Coordinates of C-alpha atoms and ligand atoms in Angstrom, one line a residue:
M105 CA 0.0 0.0 0.0
D106 CA 1.1 3.6 -0.7
K107 CA 2.2 5.7 2.2
P108 CA -0.7 7.4 4.1
V109 CA -1.3 11.1 3.2
V110 CA -0.7 14.2 5.2
F111 CA -2.7 16.9 3.3
A112 CA -2.0 20.7 3.6
V113 CA -4.4 23.3 2.3
D114 CA -3.7 27.1 2.1
D115 CA -4.6 29.7 -0.5
E116 CA -1.4 31.7 0.1
P117 CA 1.3 30.2 -2.1
S118 CA 4.2 31.2 0.2
V119 CA 2.5 29.8 3.3
L120 CA 1.5 26.6 1.5
A121 CA 5.1 26.2 0.2
A122 CA 6.5 26.8 3.7
V123 CA 4.2 24.4 5.5
T124 CA 4.7 21.7 2.8
R125 CA 8.5 22.0 3.1
D126 CA 8.3 21.7 6.9
L127 CA 6.0 18.6 6.7
R128 CA 8.2 16.9 4.1
R129 CA 11.3 17.4 6.2
H130 CA 9.9 15.7 9.2
Y131 CA 7.3 13.3 7.8
G132 CA 8.3 12.7 4.2
S133 CA 9.8 9.3 4.8
D134 CA 6.6 7.8 6.3
Y135 CA 3.9 9.9 4.7
N136 CA 3.0 11.2 1.3
I137 CA 2.8 15.0 1.7
M138 CA 0.1 16.5 -0.6
R139 CA -1.2 20.0 -0.9
A140 CA -4.0 22.1 -2.5
A141 CA -4.4 25.8 -2.9
S142 CA -8.2 25.9 -2.4
G143 CA -10.9 24.1 -0.6
A144 CA -12.5 22.9 -3.9
D145 CA -9.2 21.5 -5.2
A146 CA -8.7 19.8 -1.8
I147 CA -12.1 18.1 -1.9
E148 CA -11.6 16.9 -5.4
A149 CA -8.2 15.4 -4.5
L150 CA -9.6 13.8 -1.3
R151 CA -12.4 12.1 -3.4
E152 CA -9.8 10.7 -5.8
L153 CA -7.7 9.4 -2.9
R154 CA -10.7 7.8 -1.4
L155 CA -11.7 6.1 -4.6
A156 CA -8.1 4.8 -5.1
N157 CA -8.3 3.4 -1.6
Q158 CA -5.5 5.6 -0.2
A159 CA -5.4 6.5 3.5
V160 CA -5.4 10.1 4.6
A161 CA -3.9 10.5 8.1
L162 CA -4.0 14.2 8.7
L163 CA -5.5 17.4 7.2
L164 CA -3.8 20.7 8.0
V165 CA -6.1 23.4 6.8
D166 CA -6.0 27.2 6.8
Q167 CA -9.1 28.7 8.2
R168 CA -9.2 31.9 6.1
M169 CA -9.6 31.0 2.5
P170 CA -11.9 32.7 0.0
E171 CA -14.9 30.6 -1.3
M172 CA -14.5 27.9 1.3
T173 CA -13.3 28.4 4.9
G174 CA -11.1 25.8 6.6
V175 CA -14.0 24.7 8.8
E176 CA -16.3 24.3 5.8
L177 CA -13.6 22.2 4.1
L178 CA -13.1 20.0 7.1
R179 CA -16.9 19.5 7.4
E180 CA -16.9 18.1 3.8
A181 CA -13.7 16.1 4.4
L182 CA -15.3 14.5 7.4
G183 CA -17.7 12.6 5.1
I184 CA -14.8 11.4 2.9
F185 CA -12.1 10.5 5.5
P186 CA -13.9 10.5 8.8
D187 CA -10.8 9.1 10.6
A188 CA -8.3 11.6 9.4
K189 CA -6.9 13.9 12.1
R190 CA -8.1 17.5 11.6
V191 CA -5.9 20.5 12.3
L192 CA -6.9 24.1 11.6
L193 CA -4.2 26.8 10.9
T194 CA -5.6 30.0 12.4
A195 CA -4.7 33.6 13.0
Y196 CA -5.5 35.2 16.4
A197 CA -8.8 36.6 15.1
D198 CA -10.0 33.1 14.1
T199 CA -9.8 31.6 17.6
D200 CA -13.6 31.7 18.1
A201 CA -14.2 29.9 14.8
A202 CA -11.6 27.3 15.8
I203 CA -13.2 26.7 19.2
R204 CA -16.6 26.2 17.6
A205 CA -15.1 23.8 15.1
I206 CA -13.9 21.5 17.9
N207 CA -17.5 20.2 18.2
E208 CA -18.8 21.1 14.8
V209 CA -16.2 19.2 12.7
R210 CA -14.5 17.2 15.5
L211 CA -11.4 19.4 15.2
D212 CA -8.4 17.7 16.8
H213 CA -6.3 20.8 17.2
Y214 CA -5.9 24.4 16.1
L215 CA -2.5 26.0 15.5
M216 CA -1.6 29.6 15.5
K217 CA 0.3 31.0 12.6
P218 CA 3.3 31.3 12.4
W219 CA 4.3 27.8 13.6
H220 CA 8.0 28.5 13.8
P221 CA 10.2 26.9 15.0
P222 CA 8.3 23.8 13.9
E223 CA 10.3 21.6 16.2
E224 CA 8.6 23.4 19.1
L225 CA 5.2 24.5 17.7
L226 CA 4.3 22.1 14.9
Y227 CA 5.9 18.7 15.1
P228 CA 5.1 17.8 18.7
V229 CA 1.4 18.4 18.0
L230 CA 1.3 16.5 14.7
D231 CA 3.5 13.7 16.1
D232 CA 1.0 13.1 18.8
L233 CA -2.0 13.1 16.5
L234 CA -0.3 10.9 13.9
D235 CA 0.7 8.4 16.6
D236 CA -2.9 8.2 17.6
W237 CA -4.0 7.8 14.0
Q238 CA -1.5 5.0 13.4
A239 CA -2.7 3.2 16.5
N240 CA -6.2 3.0 15.2
F241 CA -5.5 2.7 11.5
Q242 CA -6.7 -0.4 9.7
P243 CA -5.3 -0.6 6.2
A244 CA -8.0 -0.4 3.6
F245 CA -8.8 -3.3 1.3
E246 CA -6.7 -2.8 -1.8
G247 CA -8.5 -4.9 -4.5
V248 CA -11.5 -4.4 -6.7
R249 CA -14.7 -3.2 -5.1
V250 CA -18.1 -4.2 -6.5
I251 CA -21.2 -2.3 -5.6
G252 CA -24.6 -3.9 -6.4
H253 CA -27.8 -5.5 -5.4
K254 CA -27.4 -8.8 -3.6
W255 CA -29.7 -10.9 -5.8
S256 CA -29.0 -9.3 -9.1
A257 CA -27.9 -11.5 -12.0
D258 CA -25.4 -8.9 -13.3
G259 CA -23.9 -8.6 -9.8
H260 CA -23.5 -12.4 -9.6
R261 CA -21.9 -12.5 -13.1
V262 CA -19.2 -10.0 -12.1
R263 CA -18.6 -11.5 -8.6
D264 CA -18.4 -15.1 -10.0
F265 CA -16.0 -14.0 -12.7
L266 CA -13.7 -12.2 -10.2
A267 CA -13.9 -15.1 -7.7
R268 CA -13.2 -17.7 -10.3
N269 CA -10.3 -15.8 -11.8
L270 CA -8.9 -15.4 -8.3
I271 CA -9.1 -11.6 -8.3
P272 CA -9.5 -10.4 -4.7
Y273 CA -12.6 -8.2 -4.5
R274 CA -14.9 -6.7 -1.8
W275 CA -18.6 -6.8 -2.3
L276 CA -20.7 -3.9 -1.1
D277 CA -24.5 -4.4 -0.9
I278 CA -26.2 -1.2 -2.0
E279 CA -29.3 -2.0 0.1
S280 CA -27.6 -2.6 3.4
D281 CA -24.1 -0.9 3.3
A282 CA -23.9 2.8 3.7
E283 CA -20.4 2.8 2.4
A284 CA -21.7 1.3 -0.9
V285 CA -24.0 4.3 -1.4
E286 CA -21.3 6.8 -0.6
L287 CA -18.6 5.1 -2.8
R288 CA -21.0 4.9 -5.7
S289 CA -21.7 8.7 -5.5
L290 CA -18.0 9.5 -5.0
A291 CA -17.3 7.6 -8.2
G292 CA -19.8 9.8 -9.9
A293 CA -21.9 6.8 -10.6
A294 CA -25.0 7.5 -8.4
E295 CA -27.2 7.4 -11.5
E296 CA -25.3 4.7 -13.4
P297 CA -26.7 1.1 -13.6
L298 CA -25.4 -1.4 -11.1
P299 CA -23.1 -3.2 -10.5
V300 CA -20.5 -0.5 -10.3
V301 CA -17.0 -1.9 -10.2
I302 CA -14.3 0.4 -8.6
L303 CA -10.8 -0.6 -9.7
P304 CA -7.7 -0.3 -7.5
D305 CA -6.6 2.9 -9.4
G306 CA -9.9 4.6 -8.4
T307 CA -11.6 4.5 -11.8
S308 CA -14.9 2.8 -12.1
L309 CA -17.0 0.8 -14.6
S310 CA -20.8 0.6 -14.6
R311 CA -22.4 -2.7 -15.5
P312 CA -19.3 -3.9 -17.3
T313 CA -19.1 -6.7 -19.8
I314 CA -16.9 -9.5 -18.7
A315 CA -14.5 -8.9 -21.6
G316 CA -14.3 -5.2 -20.7
L317 CA -13.7 -5.9 -17.1
A318 CA -11.1 -8.5 -17.9
E319 CA -9.1 -6.1 -19.9
R320 CA -9.3 -3.4 -17.3
I321 CA -8.1 -5.7 -14.5
G322 CA -5.2 -6.7 -16.7
L323 CA -6.1 -10.3 -17.7
H324 CA -4.3 -11.5 -20.8
T325 CA -6.9 -11.5 -23.7
R326 CA -4.7 -11.2 -26.8
A327 CA -2.2 -13.9 -28.0
V328 CA 1.4 -12.7 -28.3
S329 CA 2.0 -14.8 -31.4
E330 CA 0.0 -16.0 -34.3
T331 CA 1.4 -19.6 -34.3
Y332 CA 2.3 -22.0 -31.6
D333 CA 3.6 -25.6 -31.3
L334 CA 0.6 -26.5 -29.2
I335 CA -2.7 -24.9 -28.5
V336 CA -4.8 -26.2 -25.6
V337 CA -8.5 -25.2 -25.4
G338 CA -9.8 -25.3 -21.9
T339 CA -8.0 -24.8 -18.6
G340 CA -9.5 -27.4 -16.4
P341 CA -7.2 -30.1 -14.9
A342 CA -6.7 -31.7 -18.3
G343 CA -5.8 -28.5 -20.1
L344 CA -3.6 -27.2 -17.3
A345 CA -1.8 -30.6 -17.1
S346 CA -1.2 -30.5 -20.9
A347 CA 0.2 -27.0 -20.6
V348 CA 2.6 -27.9 -17.8
Y349 CA 3.9 -30.9 -19.6
G350 CA 3.9 -29.2 -23.1
A351 CA 5.6 -26.0 -21.9
S352 CA 8.1 -27.8 -19.7
E353 CA 9.1 -30.0 -22.6
G354 CA 9.9 -27.1 -24.8
L355 CA 6.7 -26.7 -26.8
R356 CA 5.5 -23.1 -27.3
T357 CA 2.1 -23.5 -25.7
L358 CA -1.0 -21.3 -25.7
L359 CA -4.0 -22.0 -23.4
I360 CA -7.4 -20.6 -24.3
E361 CA -10.1 -20.4 -21.5
R362 CA -13.7 -19.2 -21.8
E363 CA -14.4 -18.5 -18.2
A364 CA -11.7 -19.0 -15.6
P365 CA -8.7 -21.4 -15.0
G366 CA -9.6 -24.5 -13.0
G367 CA -12.7 -25.6 -14.9
Q368 CA -15.2 -27.6 -12.9
A369 CA -12.5 -28.6 -10.4
G370 CA -12.0 -24.9 -9.8
T371 CA -15.5 -24.6 -8.4
S372 CA -15.1 -27.3 -5.9
S373 CA -15.0 -26.2 -2.2
S374 CA -12.9 -29.2 -1.1
I375 CA -11.2 -31.9 -3.2
E376 CA -10.4 -34.8 -0.9
N377 CA -9.5 -37.6 -3.3
Y378 CA -6.7 -36.1 -5.4
L379 CA -3.5 -37.9 -4.8
G380 CA -0.9 -36.1 -2.6
F381 CA -3.3 -33.9 -0.7
P382 CA -4.3 -36.0 2.3
V383 CA -6.3 -33.2 4.0
G384 CA -7.8 -32.1 0.7
L385 CA -7.5 -28.7 -1.1
S386 CA -10.0 -26.3 -2.6
G387 CA -10.5 -26.1 -6.3
A388 CA -9.3 -22.5 -6.3
D389 CA -6.1 -23.6 -4.6
L390 CA -5.5 -26.4 -7.1
A391 CA -6.2 -24.0 -10.0
R392 CA -3.9 -21.3 -8.6
R393 CA -1.0 -23.7 -8.2
A394 CA -1.5 -25.3 -11.6
V395 CA -1.7 -21.9 -13.4
A396 CA 1.5 -20.7 -11.6
Q397 CA 3.2 -23.9 -12.6
A398 CA 2.1 -23.6 -16.3
R399 CA 3.2 -20.0 -16.4
R400 CA 6.5 -20.8 -14.8
F401 CA 7.3 -23.1 -17.7
G402 CA 6.3 -20.3 -20.2
A403 CA 2.8 -21.3 -21.2
E404 CA 0.6 -18.3 -22.2
I405 CA -3.0 -18.2 -21.0
L406 CA -5.8 -16.2 -22.7
T407 CA -8.8 -15.6 -20.5
P408 CA -11.7 -15.0 -20.9
M409 CA -11.6 -16.0 -24.5
E410 CA -13.7 -18.7 -26.2
A411 CA -12.7 -20.9 -29.1
V412 CA -15.6 -20.7 -31.5
R413 CA -14.3 -22.5 -34.6
L414 CA -11.6 -25.0 -35.7
E415 CA -10.3 -25.5 -39.2
S416 CA -7.3 -27.7 -40.2
R417 CA -5.3 -27.0 -43.3
D418 CA -1.8 -27.7 -44.5
G419 CA -0.9 -29.4 -41.2
Y420 CA -2.0 -26.4 -39.1
H421 CA -5.0 -26.2 -36.9
V422 CA -6.5 -22.7 -37.0
V423 CA -8.7 -21.7 -34.0
T424 CA -11.0 -18.7 -34.3
L425 CA -11.5 -16.9 -31.0
S426 CA -14.7 -15.1 -29.9
D427 CA -13.1 -11.7 -30.6
G428 CA -12.7 -12.8 -34.3
S429 CA -8.9 -13.2 -34.2
T430 CA -7.2 -16.5 -35.1
V431 CA -4.3 -18.5 -33.7
A432 CA -2.7 -21.6 -35.3
S433 CA -0.7 -24.5 -34.2
Q434 CA 0.7 -27.8 -35.4
A435 CA -0.9 -29.7 -32.5
L436 CA -4.1 -29.0 -30.6
I437 CA -5.6 -30.5 -27.5
V438 CA -9.3 -30.0 -26.8
A439 CA -9.8 -30.1 -23.1
T440 CA -13.1 -28.3 -22.8
G441 CA -14.7 -30.6 -20.2
V442 CA -18.4 -30.4 -19.5
S443 CA -20.8 -27.6 -18.4
Y444 CA -23.5 -27.7 -15.8
R445 CA -26.8 -28.9 -17.1
L446 CA -29.5 -26.3 -16.7
L447 CA -32.7 -26.7 -14.7
D448 CA -35.6 -26.9 -17.0
V449 CA -38.6 -25.6 -15.0
P450 CA -40.7 -22.5 -15.2
G451 CA -38.9 -19.5 -13.7
A452 CA -35.4 -20.9 -14.1
D453 CA -34.4 -18.7 -17.0
R454 CA -35.7 -15.5 -15.4
L455 CA -34.1 -16.2 -12.0
A456 CA -30.7 -17.5 -13.1
G457 CA -28.1 -15.5 -11.1
S458 CA -30.9 -13.9 -9.0
G459 CA -31.2 -16.7 -6.6
L460 CA -30.8 -19.7 -8.9
F461 CA -27.1 -20.6 -9.2
Y462 CA -25.2 -23.2 -11.2
G463 CA -22.2 -24.3 -9.3
A464 CA -21.1 -21.0 -7.7
A465 CA -21.5 -22.2 -4.1
I466 CA -18.2 -20.6 -3.2
T467 CA -19.0 -17.2 -4.7
E468 CA -22.4 -17.0 -3.1
A469 CA -21.7 -18.6 0.3
L470 CA -21.3 -15.4 2.2
G471 CA -24.4 -13.9 0.5
V472 CA -26.6 -16.7 1.9
K473 CA -25.5 -16.1 5.5
D474 CA -28.5 -16.8 7.8
Q475 CA -30.8 -17.9 4.9
D476 CA -32.6 -21.2 4.1
V477 CA -31.0 -22.5 0.9
F478 CA -31.5 -25.6 -1.3
V479 CA -29.1 -27.7 -3.2
V480 CA -30.5 -29.7 -6.1
G481 CA -28.8 -32.9 -7.1
G482 CA -27.4 -36.0 -5.4
G483 CA -23.9 -36.4 -6.8
N484 CA -20.5 -35.7 -5.3
S485 CA -20.5 -32.1 -6.5
A486 CA -23.9 -31.4 -4.9
G487 CA -22.7 -33.0 -1.6
Q488 CA -19.5 -30.9 -1.5
A489 CA -21.5 -27.8 -2.2
A490 CA -24.1 -28.6 0.5
L491 CA -21.4 -29.2 3.1
Y492 CA -19.7 -25.9 2.2
L493 CA -23.0 -23.9 2.2
A494 CA -24.0 -25.3 5.6
R495 CA -21.1 -23.4 7.1
Y496 CA -22.8 -20.1 6.2
A497 CA -26.5 -20.7 5.7
K498 CA -29.1 -21.1 8.4
S499 CA -30.2 -24.3 6.8
V500 CA -29.4 -26.3 3.7
T501 CA -31.9 -28.8 2.2
M502 CA -30.7 -31.2 -0.5
L503 CA -33.4 -32.1 -3.0
V504 CA -32.5 -35.4 -4.5
R505 CA -34.5 -37.1 -7.3
G506 CA -33.5 -40.7 -6.5
P507 CA -34.5 -42.8 -3.6
A508 CA -31.2 -42.6 -1.7
L509 CA -27.9 -40.7 -1.8
A510 CA -25.9 -44.0 -1.8
E511 CA -26.7 -44.5 -5.4
T512 CA -25.0 -41.4 -6.6
M513 CA -22.6 -40.1 -3.9
S514 CA -19.3 -41.3 -2.3
Q515 CA -19.7 -42.8 1.1
Y516 CA -17.3 -40.3 2.8
L517 CA -19.5 -37.4 1.7
I518 CA -22.7 -39.2 2.9
E519 CA -21.2 -39.7 6.3
R520 CA -20.1 -36.1 6.5
I521 CA -23.6 -34.9 5.5
N522 CA -25.3 -37.0 8.2
E523 CA -23.1 -35.3 10.8
I524 CA -24.2 -31.8 10.0
E525 CA -27.1 -30.5 12.0
N526 CA -28.4 -27.7 9.7
L527 CA -28.1 -29.9 6.6
S528 CA -31.0 -32.2 5.6
V529 CA -31.7 -34.4 2.7
R530 CA -35.1 -34.9 0.9
T531 CA -35.1 -37.9 -1.5
G532 CA -37.6 -38.7 -4.2
V533 CA -38.3 -35.0 -4.9
A534 CA -37.7 -32.6 -7.8
V535 CA -38.0 -28.8 -8.2
S536 CA -41.0 -28.1 -10.4
E537 CA -41.1 -24.3 -10.5
L538 CA -39.3 -21.2 -9.2
H539 CA -41.2 -18.1 -8.1
G540 CA -40.2 -14.4 -7.7
E541 CA -40.1 -11.4 -10.0
Q542 CA -36.7 -9.7 -9.3
S543 CA -35.2 -12.5 -7.2
L544 CA -36.1 -16.0 -6.0
E545 CA -38.8 -16.0 -3.3
E546 CA -40.3 -19.5 -3.3
I547 CA -39.7 -22.9 -4.7
S548 CA -42.3 -25.6 -5.8
I549 CA -41.2 -29.1 -4.9
R550 CA -42.9 -32.2 -6.4
E551 CA -42.9 -35.6 -4.6
A552 CA -42.0 -38.3 -7.2
D553 CA -44.3 -40.9 -5.6
S554 CA -47.5 -38.9 -5.0
G555 CA -47.1 -36.1 -7.5
A556 CA -48.0 -33.7 -4.6
V557 CA -46.5 -30.2 -5.0
S558 CA -45.6 -28.0 -2.0
R559 CA -44.5 -24.4 -2.2
V560 CA -41.8 -23.3 0.3
P561 CA -39.9 -20.0 0.8
G562 CA -36.3 -19.9 -0.3
R563 CA -33.9 -17.2 -1.5
A564 CA -31.2 -19.4 -3.1
V565 CA -31.1 -22.7 -5.0
F566 CA -27.8 -24.2 -6.1
V567 CA -28.1 -26.7 -9.0
F568 CA -25.8 -29.7 -9.6
I569 CA -27.8 -32.0 -11.9
G570 CA -25.0 -33.3 -14.0
A571 CA -23.2 -31.8 -16.9
A572 CA -22.9 -32.1 -20.7
P573 CA -20.1 -31.1 -23.2
R574 CA -20.5 -27.9 -25.2
T575 CA -18.9 -29.0 -28.4
E576 CA -21.2 -27.4 -30.9
W577 CA -18.3 -25.4 -32.4
L578 CA -16.6 -28.7 -33.3
S579 CA -19.5 -30.5 -34.9
G580 CA -18.8 -31.1 -38.6
T581 CA -15.1 -31.1 -37.8
L582 CA -14.5 -33.7 -35.2
Q583 CA -16.4 -36.9 -34.7
L584 CA -18.8 -36.5 -31.7
D585 CA -21.2 -38.9 -30.1
P586 CA -24.9 -38.0 -29.9
Q587 CA -24.4 -36.3 -26.5
G588 CA -21.5 -34.2 -27.9
Y589 CA -18.6 -36.1 -26.4
I590 CA -15.5 -36.2 -28.7
L591 CA -14.5 -39.6 -30.1
A592 CA -10.8 -40.4 -30.0
G593 CA -8.5 -43.3 -30.7
P594 CA -10.2 -46.7 -30.5
D595 CA -13.6 -45.0 -30.3
L596 CA -13.4 -43.4 -33.7
E597 CA -16.0 -44.6 -36.1
R598 CA -14.8 -46.4 -39.3
D599 CA -16.5 -47.6 -42.4
R600 CA -17.1 -51.3 -43.2
S601 CA -13.5 -51.8 -44.4
K602 CA -12.3 -50.2 -41.1
R603 CA -11.3 -47.1 -43.0
L604 CA -11.4 -43.8 -41.1
N605 CA -13.1 -41.2 -43.3
G606 CA -10.9 -38.3 -44.1
W607 CA -7.9 -39.5 -42.1
L608 CA -4.8 -38.1 -43.8
A609 CA -1.8 -39.4 -41.9
Q610 CA 0.2 -42.5 -42.8
R611 CA -0.3 -44.0 -39.4
E612 CA -3.1 -45.1 -37.1
P613 CA -4.6 -42.4 -34.7
F614 CA -3.0 -42.3 -31.3
W615 CA -5.1 -43.3 -28.3
L616 CA -6.4 -39.7 -27.5
E617 CA -6.3 -38.5 -31.1
T618 CA -9.4 -37.4 -32.9
N619 CA -10.3 -38.0 -36.6
I620 CA -8.0 -35.1 -37.5
P621 CA -4.3 -36.0 -37.1
G622 CA -2.6 -33.7 -34.5
V623 CA -5.9 -32.8 -32.8
F624 CA -6.3 -34.6 -29.4
A625 CA -9.1 -34.8 -26.8
A626 CA -8.4 -35.0 -23.1
G627 CA -10.4 -35.1 -19.9
D628 CA -14.2 -35.0 -19.4
V629 CA -15.0 -33.9 -23.0
R630 CA -13.7 -37.3 -24.3
R631 CA -16.2 -40.0 -24.8
R632 CA -16.0 -42.7 -22.1
S633 CA -13.5 -40.7 -20.0
T634 CA -13.5 -41.2 -16.2
K635 CA -15.0 -38.0 -14.8
R636 CA -12.3 -37.4 -12.2
I637 CA -9.6 -34.8 -11.7
A638 CA -6.8 -37.3 -11.6
S639 CA -7.9 -38.9 -14.9
A640 CA -8.2 -35.5 -16.5
V641 CA -4.7 -34.6 -15.4
G642 CA -3.4 -38.0 -16.6
E643 CA -5.0 -37.6 -20.0
G644 CA -3.6 -34.1 -20.3
A645 CA -0.1 -35.4 -19.6
M646 CA -0.6 -38.4 -21.9
A647 CA -1.9 -36.2 -24.8
V648 CA 1.4 -34.3 -24.8
Q649 CA 3.3 -37.5 -25.4
F650 CA 1.2 -38.1 -28.5
V651 CA 1.7 -34.5 -29.5
H652 CA 5.5 -35.1 -29.5
Q653 CA 5.1 -38.2 -31.6
H654 CA 2.9 -36.5 -34.0
L655 CA 5.3 -33.6 -34.4
R656 CA 8.2 -36.0 -34.9
G657 CA 6.5 -37.1 -38.2
P658 CA 5.3 -40.3 -39.6
A659 CA 5.9 -42.8 -36.8
A660 CA 4.3 -45.7 -35.1
P661 CA 1.6 -46.8 -34.7
Q662 CA 1.8 -47.6 -38.4
R663 CA -1.5 -47.8 -40.2
P664 CA -2.4 -51.5 -40.7
A665 CA -2.4 -52.5 -44.4
Q666 CA -6.1 -52.8 -44.7
A667 CA -6.9 -49.6 -42.9
A668 CA -4.4 -47.8 -45.2
G669 CA -6.4 -49.1 -48.1
T670 CA -3.4 -50.8 -49.7
Ligands
FAD751 C1 -18.3 -29.0 -7.9 C2 -17.5 -30.1 -8.4 C3 -16.7 -30.9 -7.5 C4 -15.9 -31.9 -8.0 N1 -15.2 -32.6 -7.1 C5 -14.3 -33.6 -7.6 C6 -13.5 -34.3 -6.6 O1 -13.5 -34.0 -5.4 N2 -12.7 -35.2 -7.1 C7 -12.6 -35.5 -8.5 O2 -11.8 -36.4 -8.9 N3 -13.4 -34.9 -9.4 C8 -14.3 -33.9 -8.9 N4 -15.1 -33.3 -9.8 C9 -15.0 -33.6 -11.3 C10 -13.8 -32.9 -11.9 O3 -13.8 -31.6 -11.5 C11 -13.8 -33.1 -13.4 O4 -13.7 -34.4 -13.7 C12 -12.6 -32.4 -14.0 O5 -12.6 -31.0 -13.7 C13 -12.5 -32.5 -15.5 O6 -11.5 -31.7 -16.0 P1 -11.4 -31.2 -17.5 O7 -10.1 -30.5 -17.6 O8 -11.6 -32.4 -18.4 O9 -12.6 -30.3 -17.8 P2 -13.2 -29.1 -17.0 O10 -12.8 -29.1 -15.6 O11 -14.7 -29.1 -17.2 O12 -12.6 -27.8 -17.7 C14 -12.9 -27.4 -19.0 C15 -12.6 -26.0 -19.2 O13 -12.7 -25.7 -20.6 C16 -13.3 -24.4 -20.7 N5 -14.0 -24.3 -22.0 C17 -15.0 -25.0 -22.5 N6 -15.3 -24.7 -23.7 C18 -14.4 -23.8 -24.1 C19 -14.2 -23.1 -25.3 N7 -14.9 -23.3 -26.4 N8 -13.2 -22.2 -25.4 C20 -12.4 -22.0 -24.3 N9 -12.6 -22.6 -23.1 C21 -13.6 -23.5 -23.0 C22 -14.3 -24.3 -19.6 O14 -14.6 -23.0 -19.2 C23 -13.5 -25.0 -18.5 O15 -12.8 -24.1 -17.7 C24 -15.9 -32.3 -9.4 C25 -16.7 -31.5 -10.3 C26 -17.5 -30.5 -9.8 C27 -18.4 -29.7 -10.8

């Protein structure tokens, strides 16, 4: 954090220069000495300092100034930096005004001009006040601040993006936090739509797009080069593992990520079965470590950026990105995993982000403090989320379609769930409708056996009802199964004579290779993959070995005579 500020204000240039010089001499090493020649300039500077999250320790202000007196200035400053120490510089005739100001603007001291010698008349007073200020000073939060409505979809979108990209931020609820109202108006955004995002440099954005926000917070959204040895699409465990092995083995590697590094695993509150972490670790922690590792080996990561098209020509794979630019490589690994399946009931579209959340248990946990919340789904991801939310919410109810958790959830999670008092499980039920105009208010729940529907109050529903690949951008290029999973290696479909349509290489496809030589699939997006972090990491690492073999040229496995059509 920058040094706290000591701010001097006087309209007389010679006096202002003298007081600033004396302040710098004694306090310059520990404080940033700033000055202004009028009350209006001072107020503007103080507002900017506040928006930029700087601390102001002391205001030393002349009483007699045209347009705005010292006391008037301190009165305004009180609203901007209420904890700053306030000292008035007065002439003898101003004594009455100074005494009145003690109560009026909580004046800490008034000093008679001239203050020379400062060692006797100025520094002892200010030393004392600054010691007092330091003793009570709590450094301000230095990251991004987001001001918005608690249950707004736009607010959720921004918060989720920041959280998943591991950008520290502070959330200020406009309805319950006076500071939120004040900061919004200081930022000149009182009439602007929410959410308002205040960046660490004090500038602000009103209802930003994710791409606009990403650029302003310094995420890397443009590729440095046009061509790479290896492009990896998706930065879940599979993509990150590919990048770590690829980059560490000398391949110029580019990673492309639509949302945030970590993929599904990044949204997990506690991963307990990943080898080498006996007490578990959070998905965010795993993502942070893996990203650091990939970057250390020189991998480049573009985020948020979506791959929207793939073309292969002349041995190069050209990926079109959502901003219209293209990047090309000799080898490509598709590691795009799966995305949450959406709840298909009335009200779900309208309330997504305003009480209905997909994943996002970590982002929203603090927001559901003391609320009754619901988790829909009976798999491990639902179990992990329910356990995490139970630490914050008043109560958590799991709504499970099947007759028992044991059919879909690991035993260690079931045992944990049974131990938690404010966490209950309802089996044989499904959500049939969500109610509320601006935000979720009630939930209709249908009993599978009787068909009876009950309507219960609820502010938040977290949905974990499985996932599906989003590979529409690859259809027509790669072989996909009816659900959209990518076929690779032994799964590739061949014609009657075992010929692989369109296959151009003089060898058989490698195990993770798709129907285009040099394009591989790894992790959850691959048909018949094991939906586990360790398997995704393993496939990511293995795919890189095949990439090396592909780049080395025509090599084993050789195409069998009949498949080669000879
Ligand atoms: C809440 C939760 C908890 C879990 N807990 C565990 C656990 O404890 N143990 C365990 O073993 N497994 C767990 N899993 C499963 C595990 O997370 C997945 O098997 C694993 O993340 C799959 O990794 P992946 O790299 O194949 O894909 P993903 O993790 O799905 O990552 C794919 C990435 O690709 C990106 N992407 C998709 N399309 C594009 C595109 N067109 N352009 C750019 N980027 C794109 C996505 O945004 C995503 O970041 C959990 C899953 C969830 C949801």
